[in-house]
XYZ file of C-alpha atoms in Angstrom:
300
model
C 0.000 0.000 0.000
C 1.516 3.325 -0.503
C 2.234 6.170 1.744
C -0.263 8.480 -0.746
C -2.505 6.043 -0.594
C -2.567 5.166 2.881
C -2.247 8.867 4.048
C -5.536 9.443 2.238
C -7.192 7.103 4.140
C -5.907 8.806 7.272
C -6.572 12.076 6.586
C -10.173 10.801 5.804
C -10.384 9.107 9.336
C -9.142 11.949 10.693
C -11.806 14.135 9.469
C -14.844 12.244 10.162
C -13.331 11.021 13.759
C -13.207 15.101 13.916
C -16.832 15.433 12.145
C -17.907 12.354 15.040
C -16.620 14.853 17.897
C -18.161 17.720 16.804
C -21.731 16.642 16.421
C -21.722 14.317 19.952
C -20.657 17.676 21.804
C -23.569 19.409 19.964
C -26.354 16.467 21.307
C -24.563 17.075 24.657
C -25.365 20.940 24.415
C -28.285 21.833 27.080
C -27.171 18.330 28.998
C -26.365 17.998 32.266
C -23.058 17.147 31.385
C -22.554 19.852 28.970
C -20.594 22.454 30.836
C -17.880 25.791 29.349
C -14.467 24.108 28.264
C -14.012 21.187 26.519
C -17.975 20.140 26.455
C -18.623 22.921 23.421
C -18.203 21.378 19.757
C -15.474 22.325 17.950
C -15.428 26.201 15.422
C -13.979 25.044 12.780
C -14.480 22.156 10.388
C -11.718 19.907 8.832
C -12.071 19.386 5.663
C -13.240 22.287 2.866
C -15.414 21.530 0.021
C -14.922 22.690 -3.646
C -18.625 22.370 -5.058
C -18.927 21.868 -9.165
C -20.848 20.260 -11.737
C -20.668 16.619 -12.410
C -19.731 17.063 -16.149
C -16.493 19.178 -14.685
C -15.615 15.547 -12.947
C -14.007 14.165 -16.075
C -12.018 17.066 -17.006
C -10.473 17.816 -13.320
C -9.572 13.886 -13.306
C -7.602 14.015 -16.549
C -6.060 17.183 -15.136
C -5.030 16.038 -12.252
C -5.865 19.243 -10.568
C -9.001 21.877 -9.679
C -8.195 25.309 -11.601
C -9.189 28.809 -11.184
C -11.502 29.667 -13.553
C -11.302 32.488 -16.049
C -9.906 35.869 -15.338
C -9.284 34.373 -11.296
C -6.186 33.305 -9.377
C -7.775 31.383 -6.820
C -9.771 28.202 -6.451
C -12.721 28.889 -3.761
C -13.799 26.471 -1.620
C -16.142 26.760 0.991
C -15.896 26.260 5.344
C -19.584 25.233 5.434
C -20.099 21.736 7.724
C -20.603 18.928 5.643
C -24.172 18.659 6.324
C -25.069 22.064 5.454
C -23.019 21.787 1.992
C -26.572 21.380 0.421
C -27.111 25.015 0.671
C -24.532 25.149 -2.755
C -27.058 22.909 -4.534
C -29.498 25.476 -4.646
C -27.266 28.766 -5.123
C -27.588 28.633 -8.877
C -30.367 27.093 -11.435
C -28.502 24.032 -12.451
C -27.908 22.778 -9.118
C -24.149 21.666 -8.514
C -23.624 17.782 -8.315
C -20.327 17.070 -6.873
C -18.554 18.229 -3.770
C -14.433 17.524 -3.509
C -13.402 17.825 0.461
C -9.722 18.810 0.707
C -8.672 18.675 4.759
C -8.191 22.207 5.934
C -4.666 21.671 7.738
C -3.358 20.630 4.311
C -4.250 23.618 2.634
C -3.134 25.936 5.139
C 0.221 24.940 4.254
C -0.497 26.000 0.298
C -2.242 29.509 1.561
C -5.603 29.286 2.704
C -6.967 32.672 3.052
C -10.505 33.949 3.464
C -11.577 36.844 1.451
C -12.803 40.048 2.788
C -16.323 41.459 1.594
C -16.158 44.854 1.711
C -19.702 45.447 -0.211
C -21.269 46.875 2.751
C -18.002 48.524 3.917
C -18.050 52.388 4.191
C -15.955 54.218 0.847
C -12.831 54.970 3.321
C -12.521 51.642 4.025
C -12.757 50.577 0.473
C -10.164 53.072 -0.464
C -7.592 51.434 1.796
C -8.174 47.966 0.199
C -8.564 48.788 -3.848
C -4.947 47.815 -4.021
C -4.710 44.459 -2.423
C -3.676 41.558 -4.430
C -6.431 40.093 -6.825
C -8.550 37.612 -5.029
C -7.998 38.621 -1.212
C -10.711 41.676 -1.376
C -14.081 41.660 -2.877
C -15.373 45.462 -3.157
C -18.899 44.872 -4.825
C -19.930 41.398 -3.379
C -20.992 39.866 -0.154
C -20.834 35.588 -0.053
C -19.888 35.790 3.632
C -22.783 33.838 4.193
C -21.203 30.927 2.098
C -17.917 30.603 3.854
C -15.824 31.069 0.963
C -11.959 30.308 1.555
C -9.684 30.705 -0.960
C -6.080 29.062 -2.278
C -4.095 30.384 -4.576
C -3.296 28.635 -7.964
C -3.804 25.317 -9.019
C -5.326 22.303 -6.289
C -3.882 19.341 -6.992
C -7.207 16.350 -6.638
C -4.929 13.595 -5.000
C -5.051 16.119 -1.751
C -8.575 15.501 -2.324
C -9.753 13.129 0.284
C -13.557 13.059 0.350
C -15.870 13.307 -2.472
C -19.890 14.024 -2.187
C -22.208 12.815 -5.488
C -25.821 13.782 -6.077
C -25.306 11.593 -9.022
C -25.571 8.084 -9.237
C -26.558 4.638 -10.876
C -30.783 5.280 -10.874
C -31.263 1.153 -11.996
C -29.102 -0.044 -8.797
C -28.926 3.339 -6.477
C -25.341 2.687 -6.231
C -22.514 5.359 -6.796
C -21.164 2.703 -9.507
C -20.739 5.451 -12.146
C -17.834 5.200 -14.187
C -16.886 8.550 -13.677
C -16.323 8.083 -10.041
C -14.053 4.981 -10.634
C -10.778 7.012 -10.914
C -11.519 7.949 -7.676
C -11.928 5.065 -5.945
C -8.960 3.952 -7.554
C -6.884 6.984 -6.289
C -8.179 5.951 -2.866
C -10.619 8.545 -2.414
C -14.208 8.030 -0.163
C -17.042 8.157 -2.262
C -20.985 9.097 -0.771
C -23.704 9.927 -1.863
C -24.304 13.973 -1.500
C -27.403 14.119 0.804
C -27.342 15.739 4.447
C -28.674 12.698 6.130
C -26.216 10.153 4.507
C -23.493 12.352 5.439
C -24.878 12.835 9.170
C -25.586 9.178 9.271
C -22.022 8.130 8.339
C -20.099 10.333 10.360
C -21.648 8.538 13.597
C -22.112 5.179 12.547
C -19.570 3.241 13.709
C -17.029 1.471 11.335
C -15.845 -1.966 10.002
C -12.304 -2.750 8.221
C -10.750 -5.910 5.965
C -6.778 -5.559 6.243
C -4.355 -7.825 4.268
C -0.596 -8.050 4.775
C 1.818 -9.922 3.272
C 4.354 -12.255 5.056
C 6.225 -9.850 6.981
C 3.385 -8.276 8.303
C 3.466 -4.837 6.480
C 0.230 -3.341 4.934
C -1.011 -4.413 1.555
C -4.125 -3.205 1.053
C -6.976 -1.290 4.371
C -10.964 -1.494 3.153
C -13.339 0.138 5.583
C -16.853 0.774 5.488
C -19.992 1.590 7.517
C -22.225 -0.865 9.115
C -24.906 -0.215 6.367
C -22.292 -1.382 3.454
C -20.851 -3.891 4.699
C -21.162 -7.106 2.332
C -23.997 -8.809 3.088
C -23.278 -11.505 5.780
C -25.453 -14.199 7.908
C -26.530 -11.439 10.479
C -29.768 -13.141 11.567
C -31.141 -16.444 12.920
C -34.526 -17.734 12.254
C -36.295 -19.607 14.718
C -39.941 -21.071 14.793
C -42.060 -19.039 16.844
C -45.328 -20.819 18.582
C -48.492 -18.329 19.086
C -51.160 -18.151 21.303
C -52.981 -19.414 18.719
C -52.585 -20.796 14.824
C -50.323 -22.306 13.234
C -46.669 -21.968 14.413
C -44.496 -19.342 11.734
C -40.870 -18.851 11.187
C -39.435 -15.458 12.597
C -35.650 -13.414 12.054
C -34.013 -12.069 14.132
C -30.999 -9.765 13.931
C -27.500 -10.578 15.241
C -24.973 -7.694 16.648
C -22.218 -7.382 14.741
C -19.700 -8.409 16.577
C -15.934 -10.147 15.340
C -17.995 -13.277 16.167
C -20.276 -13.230 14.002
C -18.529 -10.934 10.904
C -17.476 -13.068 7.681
C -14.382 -12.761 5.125
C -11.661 -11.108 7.264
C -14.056 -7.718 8.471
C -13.165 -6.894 11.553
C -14.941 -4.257 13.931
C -16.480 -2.400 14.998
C -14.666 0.852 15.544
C -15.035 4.071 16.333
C -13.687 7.011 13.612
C -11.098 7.656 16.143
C -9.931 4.337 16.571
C -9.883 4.084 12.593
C -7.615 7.294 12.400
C -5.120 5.998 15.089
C -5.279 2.549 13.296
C -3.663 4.558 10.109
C -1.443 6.606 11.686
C 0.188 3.483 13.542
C 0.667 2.394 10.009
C 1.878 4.640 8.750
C 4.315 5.468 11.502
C 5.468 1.881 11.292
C 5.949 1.440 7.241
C 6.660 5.088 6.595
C 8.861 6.304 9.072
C 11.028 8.561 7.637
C 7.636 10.362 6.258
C 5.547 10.480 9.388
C 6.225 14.373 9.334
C 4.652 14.825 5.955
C 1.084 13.596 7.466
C 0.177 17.153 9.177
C -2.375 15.696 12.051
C -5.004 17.486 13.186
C -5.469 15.164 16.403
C -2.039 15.056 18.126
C -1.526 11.053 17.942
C 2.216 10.611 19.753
């Protein structure tokens, strides 16, 4: 498995272990338990979304990277939480149809900024800004509300970690489109772009399939949610006897537990555990790179 590869997957982990956090400290809000100090959720999100069309998906693959568009020297992004990203699916009249999630500490090493709308500003202050660098000062516009970040230049897509699809295969409801097979093959998470899927994933808890070759090192790391895992013998059926008819056959589920998973899952575990999982690998088969990986969650 390769340290891009594998770093991915961390970075990933990282996120949603991050994304996990956040959301259990905003149930505990109003709780007994919920107090000032470490009880609040986290301000700031870890990974930053580049929303586009799905026909764009083809062209940025080839590419290899996400470009400004005409007449701009920046790629925008935005800082909205994953769950609220469907706000850019209504902002114009074709609605957007893919999401790319880049993780935030990354791209503060390649010059994150965030712009500053000055539309509402009074004329002094607009005087003292006309000559700042393209891209860093909007005069005439207010997206504020949008939580546009910026980076300058070109974004390479294999720091791309996480990507969101409102497409997908109608017949089989599966994100089995060929366009999202590069990827999956570049190691990137695929999901389906829909608040509640996203919600749903970051707190469900998670399964993995590793293989390693003869002296133990990592070849290959799958992980998944409950709800995809491959379908396994998760139930027993048992004859049920009524108060009164005939006797019927009834199913009943079975916890997953490493007991009872099939062809080498193992699980379950939490995001963080997941994270920590890569970063042990990583720190083990990679060591002379382990400063390249930029966590966001001290791990040592």
């Amino acid at each position: 498995m390769t340290f891009e590869k594998l770093l991915r997957m961390y970075r990933f982990e990282e996120a949603l272990a991050l994304y996990d956090a956040y959301y259990e400290r905003m149930a505990d809000l109003g709780e007994k338990r919920a107090h000032l100090g470490d009880a609040l959720p986290i301000a700031w999100v870890p990974l930053i979304f580049h929303c586009t069309y799905f026909d764009n998906l083809k062209g940025i693959l080839n590419d290899g990277k996400l470009r400004p568009s005409e007449e701009k020297s920046y790629v925008a992004l935005t800082e909205l939480p994953v769950t609220e990203l469907t706000r850019f699916r209504s902002l114009r009249p074709k609605p957007f149809e893919i999401a790319i999630g880049f993780p935030r500490a990354l791209l503060e090493s390649k010059g994150l900024y965030q712009p500053a709308y000055l539309k509402h500003a009074t004329q002094e202050v607009k005087d003292k800004f006309k000559d700042a660098p393209s891209g860093y000062v909007e005069l005439s516009d207010d997206l504020g509300a949008l939580h546009e970040v910026r980076i300058p230049g070109p974004l390479p897509i294999d720091d791309a970690v996480w990507v969101l699809s409102a497409k997908r295969n109608e017949d089989t409801r599966k994100l089995d489109l060929p366009e999202l097979k590069p990827l999956r093959d570049l190691g990137v998470a695929v999901s389906y772009w829909h608040p509640s899927h996203q919600q749903g994933m970051i707190r469900e808890p998670v399964f993995r399939r590793v293989k390693r070759n003869e002296e133990g090192h990592l070849v290959s790391l799958e992980s998944v949610g409950k709800h995809y895992l491959p379908e396994m013998d998760n139930y027993v059926e048992r004859e049920i006897n009524p108060p009164a008819g005939k006797s019927f056959n009834l199913r009943f589920p079975k916890e997953l537990r490493p007991d009872t998973l099939a062809d080498g899952w193992e699980g379950p575990f939490s995001k963080y555990e997941m994270a920590a999982f890569c970063y042990e690998e990583l720190k083990k088969k990679f060591p002379g790179r382990i400063g390249e990986v930029q966590p966001r969650i001290v791990m040592e």
